C-alpha cells in the first residue's frame, strides 16, 4: 500500500474509532438517564397503585420493576465506558502512526507502519458501520466524494432510527400508564 493510501486508511479507522467512543459514551449517558427515569416512573406508578387501587397499574409496576432490574444488570454488563476507553487508547496509537506517515520516511518504515496498523486493528473491537458513516459525513468533500453517495442514505437512516428508538423508550412508561388507566376505567 502506498503512503497516501495508508495514511487515508489509518485516518478513516482512527476517526471511526473516535466516533465509536463518542457513540458509546452517549449511549452510556442515555442508559443511565433512562435508568433514573424508569426508576422514578416506577416509584410514581407504585404510589398511584396504592392511592387508586388500580390492578392493571399494579401489574405494570411489577412488570416494570422486574424489567428494570434485568435491563440495568444487562446493560451494565456491556461496559460501554470501558469499551470507549479501549477505543480512545486505540485511536491514540493510530494517530501516532498517522503523524509518522506525515514525515519523510523510508519504504521499509511504511511497511512497518502498515504491520503496526494491522496489529492495532487486532487489539480493539471493530467499530460499527454507523461510526464509519459518521466519519464519511464529517470528512471533507474531496475525501468523501466517491464514498458518500453510496452510504448517505445509511447514515441518515441510522440517525432517524436511533432517534425513534430513544423517543419510544422514553414514551413507553407513559403509554403503559394510559393503557393501565384505560383498562381500569373500562372495568
C-alpha positions as CSV (number, residue, x, y, z in Angstrom):
1,X,0.0,0.0,0.0
2,X,1.4,3.4,-0.9
3,X,2.0,6.0,1.8
4,X,-1.0,8.3,1.0
5,X,-3.5,5.4,0.8
6,X,-2.2,4.0,4.1
7,X,-2.5,7.5,5.7
8,X,-6.1,7.8,4.5
9,X,-6.9,4.3,5.7
10,X,-5.4,5.0,9.2
11,X,-7.2,8.3,9.3
12,X,-10.6,6.7,8.4
13,X,-10.1,4.0,11.0
14,X,-9.0,6.5,13.7
15,X,-11.9,8.9,13.1
16,X,-14.3,5.9,13.0
17,X,-12.9,4.8,16.4
18,X,-13.3,8.4,17.7
19,X,-16.9,8.3,16.6
20,X,-17.3,4.9,18.2
21,X,-16.0,6.2,21.5
22,X,-18.4,9.2,21.3
23,X,-21.3,6.9,20.4
24,X,-20.6,4.6,23.4
25,X,-20.3,7.5,25.8
26,X,-23.6,9.0,24.6
27,X,-25.2,5.6,24.8
28,X,-23.9,5.1,28.3
29,X,-25.2,8.5,29.4
30,X,-28.6,7.9,27.8
31,X,-28.9,4.5,29.5
32,X,-28.0,6.0,32.9
33,X,-30.6,8.7,32.3
34,X,-33.2,6.1,31.2
35,X,-32.5,4.0,34.3
36,X,-33.1,7.0,36.5
37,X,-36.2,8.0,34.5
38,X,-37.7,4.5,34.7
39,X,-36.9,4.2,38.4
40,X,-38.7,7.4,39.1
41,X,-41.7,6.4,36.9
42,X,-41.8,3.0,38.7
43,X,-41.9,4.8,42.0
44,X,-44.7,7.1,40.8
45,X,-46.6,4.1,39.5
46,X,-46.2,2.3,42.8
47,X,-47.6,5.4,44.7
48,X,-50.5,5.7,42.2
49,X,-51.3,2.0,42.6
50,X,-51.6,2.5,46.4
51,X,-53.7,5.6,46.0
52,X,-56.1,4.4,43.3
53,X,-56.1,0.7,44.0
54,X,-55.5,0.1,40.2
55,X,-54.9,-3.6,39.5
56,X,-53.7,-3.0,35.9
57,X,-51.3,-0.4,37.1
58,X,-50.1,-2.7,39.8
59,X,-49.3,-5.4,37.3
60,X,-47.5,-2.9,35.1
61,X,-45.5,-1.7,38.1
62,X,-44.4,-5.2,38.9
63,X,-43.5,-5.9,35.3
64,X,-41.5,-2.6,35.1
65,X,-39.7,-3.3,38.3
66,X,-38.6,-6.7,37.1
67,X,-37.7,-5.4,33.6
68,X,-35.8,-2.5,35.1
69,X,-33.7,-4.8,37.3
70,X,-32.9,-7.2,34.4
71,X,-32.2,-4.3,32.0
72,X,-29.9,-2.5,34.4
73,X,-27.9,-5.7,35.1
74,X,-27.7,-6.5,31.4
75,X,-26.7,-3.0,30.2
76,X,-24.1,-2.6,33.0
77,X,-22.6,-5.9,31.9
78,X,-22.0,-4.4,28.4
79,X,-19.5,-1.9,29.9
80,X,-19.8,0.9,27.4
81,X,-17.4,3.1,29.3
82,X,-14.6,0.5,29.3
83,X,-15.1,-0.1,25.6
84,X,-15.0,3.6,25.0
85,X,-11.7,3.8,26.9
86,X,-10.3,1.0,24.7
87,X,-11.3,2.9,21.6
88,X,-9.5,6.0,22.9
89,X,-6.3,4.1,23.5
90,X,-6.6,2.5,20.1
91,X,-7.2,5.8,18.2
92,X,-4.4,7.5,20.1
93,X,-2.0,4.9,18.8
94,X,-3.4,5.2,15.3
95,X,-2.8,8.9,15.5
96,X,0.8,8.4,16.3
97,X,1.1,6.2,13.2
98,X,-0.7,8.8,11.1
99,X,1.7,11.6,12.3
100,X,4.7,9.5,11.4
101,X,3.3,9.0,7.9
102,X,3.2,12.8,7.6
103,X,7.0,12.8,7.7
104,X,9.6,11.8,5.1
105,X,10.1,8.1,5.9
106,X,11.5,5.1,4.0
107,X,9.5,2.5,2.2
108,X,10.6,0.0,4.8
109,X,9.2,2.1,7.6
110,X,5.9,2.5,5.6
111,X,5.7,-1.3,5.5
112,X,6.4,-1.5,9.3
113,X,3.7,1.1,9.9
114,X,1.3,-1.0,7.8
115,X,2.1,-4.0,10.0
116,X,1.7,-1.9,13.2
117,X,-1.7,-0.7,11.9
118,X,-2.8,-4.3,11.4
119,X,-1.7,-5.2,14.9
120,X,-3.6,-2.2,16.3
121,X,-6.7,-3.4,14.5
122,X,-6.4,-6.7,16.3
123,X,-6.1,-5.0,19.8
124,X,-9.5,-3.4,19.7
125,X,-13.1,-4.3,18.9
126,X,-14.1,-3.0,15.5
127,X,-16.3,0.0,15.2
128,X,-19.8,-0.4,13.7
129,X,-20.7,0.6,10.2
130,X,-22.6,3.7,11.5
131,X,-19.3,5.0,13.0
132,X,-17.8,4.8,9.5
133,X,-20.8,6.6,8.1
134,X,-20.3,9.4,10.6
135,X,-16.7,9.6,9.6
136,X,-17.7,10.0,5.9
137,X,-20.3,12.5,6.9
138,X,-17.8,14.6,8.7
139,X,-15.0,14.2,6.1
140,X,-14.1,17.0,3.7
141,X,-15.6,16.9,0.3
142,X,-12.5,15.8,-1.5
143,X,-12.0,12.7,0.7
144,X,-15.6,11.6,0.8
145,X,-16.9,12.5,-2.6
146,X,-16.6,9.0,-4.0
147,X,-17.9,7.1,-1.0
148,X,-20.6,9.4,0.4
149,X,-23.2,8.9,-2.4
150,X,-23.3,5.2,-1.7
151,X,-23.7,5.5,2.1
152,X,-25.5,8.7,2.8
153,X,-28.9,7.0,3.0
154,X,-27.5,4.6,5.5
155,X,-26.2,7.5,7.6
156,X,-29.5,9.3,7.6
157,X,-31.4,6.1,8.3
158,X,-29.1,5.4,11.3
159,X,-29.7,8.9,12.7
160,X,-33.5,8.6,12.3
161,X,-33.6,5.0,13.6
162,X,-31.6,6.0,16.7
163,X,-33.9,9.0,17.4
164,X,-37.1,6.9,17.0
165,X,-35.8,4.2,19.4
166,X,-34.9,6.9,22.0
167,X,-38.3,8.5,21.7
168,X,-40.1,5.1,22.0
169,X,-38.0,4.2,25.1
170,X,-39.0,7.5,26.7
171,X,-42.7,7.3,25.8
172,X,-43.1,3.6,26.8
173,X,-43.9,4.3,30.5
174,X,-46.4,7.0,29.6
175,X,-48.1,4.6,27.1
176,X,-48.2,1.9,29.8
177,X,-49.7,4.4,32.3
178,X,-52.5,5.4,30.0
179,X,-53.1,1.8,29.0
180,X,-53.5,0.8,32.6
181,X,-55.7,3.8,33.3
182,X,-57.9,3.0,30.3
183,X,-58.1,-0.7,31.4
184,X,-59.1,0.4,34.9
185,X,-61.6,2.9,33.6
186,X,-63.3,0.4,31.3
187,X,-63.8,-2.1,34.1
